[in-house]
Structure formats: C-alpha cells, structure tokens
Backbone as a chain_set.jsonl record, in Angstrom:
{"seq": "MSNPPSAKSILQLYVSMLRTSRSFSSYNFREYFLRRTKNTFREIQNERDPARVAALYNESATELAALKRSAIVNQLYGGWTLAVEKQSRERSDSC", "coords": {"N": [[92.279, 78.371, 120.791], [95.086, 79.671, 119.211], [97.835, 81.786, 120.158], [98.759, 84.762, 118.412], [101.772, 85.045, 116.441], [104.724, 86.786, 117.565], [105.96, 90.04, 116.581], [108.701, 90.011, 116.329], [109.307, 87.286, 115.932], [108.044, 86.873, 113.493], [109.553, 88.549, 111.869], [112.055, 87.282, 112.081], [111.495, 84.856, 110.807], [110.936, 85.824, 108.254], [113.457, 86.901, 107.494], [114.968, 84.546, 107.512], [113.709, 83.118, 105.463], [114.236, 84.794, 103.28], [117.045, 84.652, 103.22], [117.415, 81.91, 102.701], [116.14, 81.762, 100.221], [117.872, 83.28, 98.671], [119.983, 81.546, 98.475], [119.68, 79.762, 96.417], [121.07, 78.378, 93.486], [120.172, 78.584, 90.93], [119.008, 81.075, 88.834], [116.306, 81.635, 88.081], [114.733, 80.163, 89.946], [115.689, 81.354, 92.313], [114.935, 84.099, 92.052], [112.154, 83.779, 91.834], [111.44, 82.66, 94.372], [112.307, 84.672, 96.091], [110.593, 86.766, 95.336], [108.118, 85.577, 95.912], [108.33, 85.18, 98.682], [108.482, 87.836, 99.637], [105.954, 88.762, 98.835], [104.272, 87.085, 100.338], [104.878, 87.869, 102.972], [104.137, 90.507, 102.892], [101.429, 90.174, 102.747], [100.966, 89.03, 105.268], [101.7, 91.209, 106.829], [99.707, 93.048, 106.221], [97.464, 91.846, 107.183], [94.845, 91.737, 109.576], [93.455, 90.05, 111.236], [94.116, 88.078, 113.974], [94.076, 85.235, 114.095], [94.266, 84.498, 111.441], [96.784, 85.578, 110.836], [98.382, 83.943, 112.442], [97.91, 81.502, 111.164], [98.98, 82.002, 108.594], [101.622, 82.443, 109.321], [102.378, 79.918, 110.396], [102.08, 78.375, 108.105], [104.055, 79.521, 106.492], [106.326, 78.882, 107.98], [106.376, 76.121, 107.654], [106.775, 76.05, 104.911], [109.331, 77.098, 104.831], [110.979, 75.011, 105.713], [110.706, 73.19, 103.587], [111.704, 74.806, 101.582], [114.382, 75.092, 102.314], [115.316, 72.456, 101.946], [114.892, 72.228, 99.187], [116.624, 74.184, 98.229], [119.121, 73.106, 98.837], [119.171, 70.848, 97.162], [119.016, 72.178, 94.713], [121.439, 73.543, 94.723], [123.181, 71.421, 94.497], [122.635, 70.443, 91.935], [122.864, 72.62, 90.228], [122.69, 74.832, 87.397], [124.036, 76.413, 84.458], [125.34, 79.792, 84.515], [123.163, 82.409, 83.854], [122.646, 84.896, 81.27], [121.311, 87.127, 82.222], [121.98, 87.358, 84.837], [123.954, 88.954, 87.363], [127.353, 89.394, 86.774], [130.136, 87.967, 88.446], [132.722, 88.898, 88.328], [134.57, 91.53, 86.787], [134.988, 92.187, 83.319], [138.036, 92.316, 81.634], [139.619, 94.449, 79.353], [141.552, 93.311, 76.847], [143.92, 94.351, 74.771]], "CA": [[92.768, 79.347, 119.848], [96.501, 79.921, 119.47], [98.246, 83.181, 120.179], [99.456, 85.167, 117.186], [103.222, 85.153, 116.635], [105.212, 88.139, 117.839], [106.551, 90.733, 115.431], [110.088, 89.567, 116.24], [109.356, 85.951, 115.331], [107.683, 87.029, 112.081], [110.719, 89.133, 111.212], [113.081, 86.243, 112.0], [111.082, 83.932, 109.762], [111.102, 86.553, 106.989], [114.887, 86.956, 107.19], [115.391, 83.176, 107.204], [113.203, 82.758, 104.141], [114.999, 85.558, 102.288], [118.391, 84.079, 103.166], [117.32, 80.617, 102.028], [115.803, 82.025, 98.823], [119.079, 83.772, 97.997], [120.972, 80.484, 98.374], [119.461, 78.978, 95.204], [122.051, 78.683, 92.452], [119.433, 78.863, 89.71], [118.475, 82.44, 88.823], [114.841, 81.646, 88.017], [114.216, 79.743, 91.25], [116.066, 82.359, 93.304], [114.082, 85.277, 91.901], [110.779, 83.39, 92.125], [111.228, 82.499, 95.807], [112.425, 85.994, 96.709], [109.345, 87.482, 95.053], [107.028, 84.911, 96.642], [108.518, 85.464, 100.111], [108.098, 89.225, 99.884], [104.498, 88.868, 98.706], [103.65, 86.402, 101.476], [105.017, 88.654, 104.191], [103.292, 91.704, 102.744], [100.083, 89.726, 103.101], [100.947, 88.907, 106.722], [101.782, 92.559, 107.384], [98.435, 93.744, 106.019], [96.385, 91.082, 107.811], [94.453, 92.246, 110.897], [92.887, 88.964, 112.024], [95.214, 87.331, 114.621], [94.029, 83.822, 113.745], [94.779, 84.405, 110.06], [98.225, 85.839, 110.926], [98.979, 82.721, 112.975], [97.842, 80.48, 110.121], [99.955, 82.357, 107.562], [102.942, 82.236, 109.92], [102.622, 78.477, 110.454], [102.244, 77.923, 106.721], [105.365, 79.991, 106.041], [107.34, 78.1, 108.69], [106.408, 74.827, 106.972], [107.387, 76.291, 103.602], [110.764, 77.329, 105.026], [111.647, 73.712, 105.767], [110.745, 72.675, 102.214], [112.571, 75.707, 100.82], [115.765, 74.735, 102.648], [115.626, 71.199, 101.254], [114.949, 72.505, 97.751], [117.835, 74.963, 97.954], [120.256, 72.18, 98.866], [119.121, 70.063, 95.931], [119.32, 73.092, 93.615], [122.878, 73.813, 94.75], [123.865, 70.221, 94.014], [122.401, 70.261, 90.511], [122.728, 73.94, 89.614], [123.053, 74.904, 85.982], [124.918, 77.475, 84.001], [124.98, 81.161, 84.848], [122.413, 83.024, 82.761], [123.122, 86.208, 80.834], [120.637, 88.182, 82.976], [122.538, 87.426, 86.18], [125.124, 89.81, 87.537], [128.614, 88.668, 86.696], [130.882, 88.119, 89.687], [133.961, 89.643, 88.099], [134.535, 92.449, 85.659], [135.791, 91.796, 82.163], [139.144, 93.238, 81.362], [139.88, 94.635, 77.931], [142.932, 92.974, 76.467], [144.163, 94.826, 73.41]], "C": [[94.214, 79.676, 120.205], [96.795, 81.417, 119.44], [98.939, 83.544, 118.874], [100.953, 85.291, 117.448], [103.636, 86.606, 116.868], [105.828, 88.734, 116.572], [107.994, 90.283, 115.235], [110.198, 88.201, 115.575], [108.967, 85.995, 113.854], [108.869, 87.576, 111.298], [111.844, 88.105, 111.074], [112.761, 85.227, 110.905], [111.272, 84.558, 108.387], [112.568, 86.576, 106.567], [115.408, 85.565, 106.817], [114.936, 82.76, 105.813], [113.93, 83.525, 103.041], [116.399, 84.977, 102.115], [118.377, 82.756, 102.409], [117.0, 80.805, 100.546], [117.022, 82.489, 98.043], [120.117, 82.669, 97.794], [120.767, 79.586, 97.154], [120.5, 79.368, 94.158], [121.376, 79.025, 91.128], [118.75, 80.234, 89.804], [116.95, 82.449, 88.892], [114.213, 81.229, 89.341], [114.477, 80.81, 92.305], [115.142, 83.568, 93.241], [112.621, 84.964, 92.222], [110.54, 83.316, 93.632], [111.431, 83.799, 96.57], [111.128, 86.782, 96.544], [108.181, 86.895, 95.857], [107.117, 85.191, 98.139], [108.074, 86.88, 100.441], [106.584, 89.405, 99.799], [103.779, 88.224, 99.892], [103.722, 87.258, 102.732], [104.341, 90.017, 104.091], [101.853, 91.368, 103.128], [99.945, 89.589, 104.614], [100.924, 90.284, 107.373], [100.44, 93.282, 107.29], [97.253, 93.051, 106.687], [96.119, 91.605, 109.217], [93.904, 91.16, 111.809], [94.016, 88.122, 112.64], [95.238, 85.844, 114.261], [94.59, 83.596, 112.343], [96.296, 84.643, 110.026], [98.944, 84.59, 111.42], [98.991, 81.618, 111.92], [98.87, 80.748, 109.015], [101.382, 82.131, 108.062], [103.299, 80.747, 109.94], [102.844, 77.895, 109.061], [103.625, 78.319, 106.187], [106.497, 79.222, 106.72], [107.482, 76.714, 108.062], [107.083, 74.967, 105.613], [108.892, 76.52, 103.722], [111.531, 76.012, 105.047], [111.767, 73.109, 104.364], [111.687, 73.507, 101.35], [114.039, 75.384, 101.076], [116.182, 73.455, 101.944], [115.775, 71.429, 99.755], [116.208, 73.272, 97.374], [119.064, 74.068, 97.933], [120.308, 71.362, 97.582], [119.494, 70.944, 94.738], [120.808, 73.43, 93.569], [123.668, 72.616, 94.233], [123.774, 70.092, 92.504], [122.196, 71.585, 89.78], [123.223, 73.938, 88.177], [124.021, 76.026, 85.699], [124.435, 78.837, 84.484], [124.299, 81.784, 83.635], [122.949, 84.408, 82.441], [122.496, 87.337, 81.652], [121.178, 88.318, 84.396], [123.732, 88.367, 86.216], [126.373, 88.947, 87.509], [129.433, 88.955, 87.95], [132.18, 88.891, 89.508], [133.849, 90.474, 86.837], [135.383, 91.89, 84.522], [136.904, 92.807, 81.975], [139.376, 93.276, 79.857], [141.337, 94.299, 77.655], [143.125, 93.354, 75.007], [145.486, 94.372, 72.902]], "O": [[94.528, 79.93, 121.368], [96.101, 82.197, 118.789], [99.636, 82.712, 118.293], [101.358, 85.61, 118.566], [102.967, 87.534, 116.414], [106.166, 88.02, 115.628], [108.463, 90.183, 114.101], [111.082, 87.982, 114.748], [109.505, 85.233, 113.05], [109.154, 87.117, 110.192], [112.517, 88.069, 110.044], [113.647, 84.795, 110.168], [111.723, 83.888, 107.457], [112.886, 86.301, 105.41], [116.211, 85.435, 105.893], [115.686, 82.126, 105.072], [114.211, 82.965, 101.981], [116.88, 84.827, 100.992], [119.241, 82.515, 101.566], [117.532, 80.082, 99.704], [117.188, 82.127, 96.878], [121.048, 82.848, 97.009], [121.607, 78.727, 96.884], [120.778, 80.552, 93.966], [121.976, 79.7, 90.291], [118.007, 80.503, 90.747], [116.369, 83.193, 89.682], [113.27, 81.866, 89.81], [113.593, 81.134, 93.098], [114.624, 84.009, 94.267], [111.925, 85.789, 92.815], [109.545, 83.85, 94.124], [110.788, 84.011, 97.599], [110.631, 87.387, 97.494], [107.364, 87.631, 96.41], [106.098, 85.414, 98.792], [107.364, 87.095, 101.423], [106.0, 90.125, 100.609], [102.789, 88.762, 100.388], [102.745, 87.364, 103.473], [104.008, 90.616, 105.114], [101.156, 92.17, 103.749], [98.928, 89.983, 105.183], [100.213, 90.501, 108.354], [100.081, 94.046, 108.186], [96.159, 93.611, 106.749], [97.055, 91.884, 109.966], [93.889, 91.327, 113.029], [94.795, 87.515, 111.905], [96.313, 85.258, 114.137], [95.3, 82.621, 112.096], [97.01, 83.982, 109.272], [99.988, 84.217, 110.885], [99.972, 80.884, 111.798], [99.547, 79.828, 108.557], [102.245, 81.68, 107.308], [104.4, 80.366, 109.543], [103.696, 77.027, 108.869], [104.28, 77.529, 105.508], [107.519, 78.943, 106.093], [108.592, 76.193, 107.952], [107.868, 74.108, 105.211], [109.646, 76.174, 102.812], [112.611, 75.91, 104.465], [112.817, 72.579, 104.002], [112.384, 72.971, 100.489], [114.85, 75.403, 100.15], [117.285, 73.376, 101.401], [116.683, 70.884, 99.127], [116.791, 73.034, 96.316], [119.953, 74.252, 97.1], [121.373, 71.203, 96.985], [120.216, 70.498, 93.846], [121.374, 73.586, 92.487], [124.71, 72.784, 93.599], [124.736, 69.675, 91.859], [121.432, 71.652, 88.817], [124.074, 73.133, 87.8], [124.724, 76.515, 86.583], [123.263, 79.008, 84.82], [124.806, 81.694, 82.517], [123.634, 85.019, 83.261], [123.093, 88.408, 81.766], [120.868, 89.289, 85.086], [124.429, 88.546, 85.217], [126.432, 87.896, 88.148], [129.418, 90.078, 88.456], [132.68, 89.482, 90.465], [133.098, 90.131, 85.923], [136.377, 91.202, 84.755], [136.709, 94.01, 82.143], [139.331, 92.248, 79.182], [142.242, 94.945, 78.182], [142.547, 92.733, 74.115], [145.852, 94.683, 71.769]]}, "num_chains": 1, "name": "protein.A"}
C-alpha cells in the first residue's frame, strides 16, 4: 500500500494544473480545464480514504502531462478571440 501524498505535493500539483489550464489559447478549452481541475481537487480535498487520495493524485499527475501536451498543441493552432473573452486593451473613442 502506498503512502498518501502530502498536502504540499497536492497543492503543487493543483497550482501546476491551474497554470497549465490557463495557458490554453482557446477560451472554451481554457475554461473547461480550469473548471475540471477545480472540481477534481475539491474531490481530493473531501476524500478521507488515503488510498483513494493517492489514486486521485496519481491520476491527476498523469492528466497534467497530457494537459501540458494539449496546451502546446492548442497554442500552436489557436483560433480567434471570442466575444466573451476579456479584451486585452481598452477601446478608445475617436470622434
């Protein structure tokens, strides 16, 4: 039986997954992976069985590797900025 991961390692994995999720250029993918990451780690936080926590942690670590690869591909082939996304610069009124 493996030891459950420490709270620090879980937090590091959570931050890495959030950072990688934010790196998607596509709004829909970015928001989906942010939401999925938060839900997964809420599940880990509420879990009391150490074996289940270890399994969820290992699964998330595997998903992080796939998420990083997917983010790179998404950045290479990113699309247009959607209207629902925050604009990076303010519009100036030219009269």
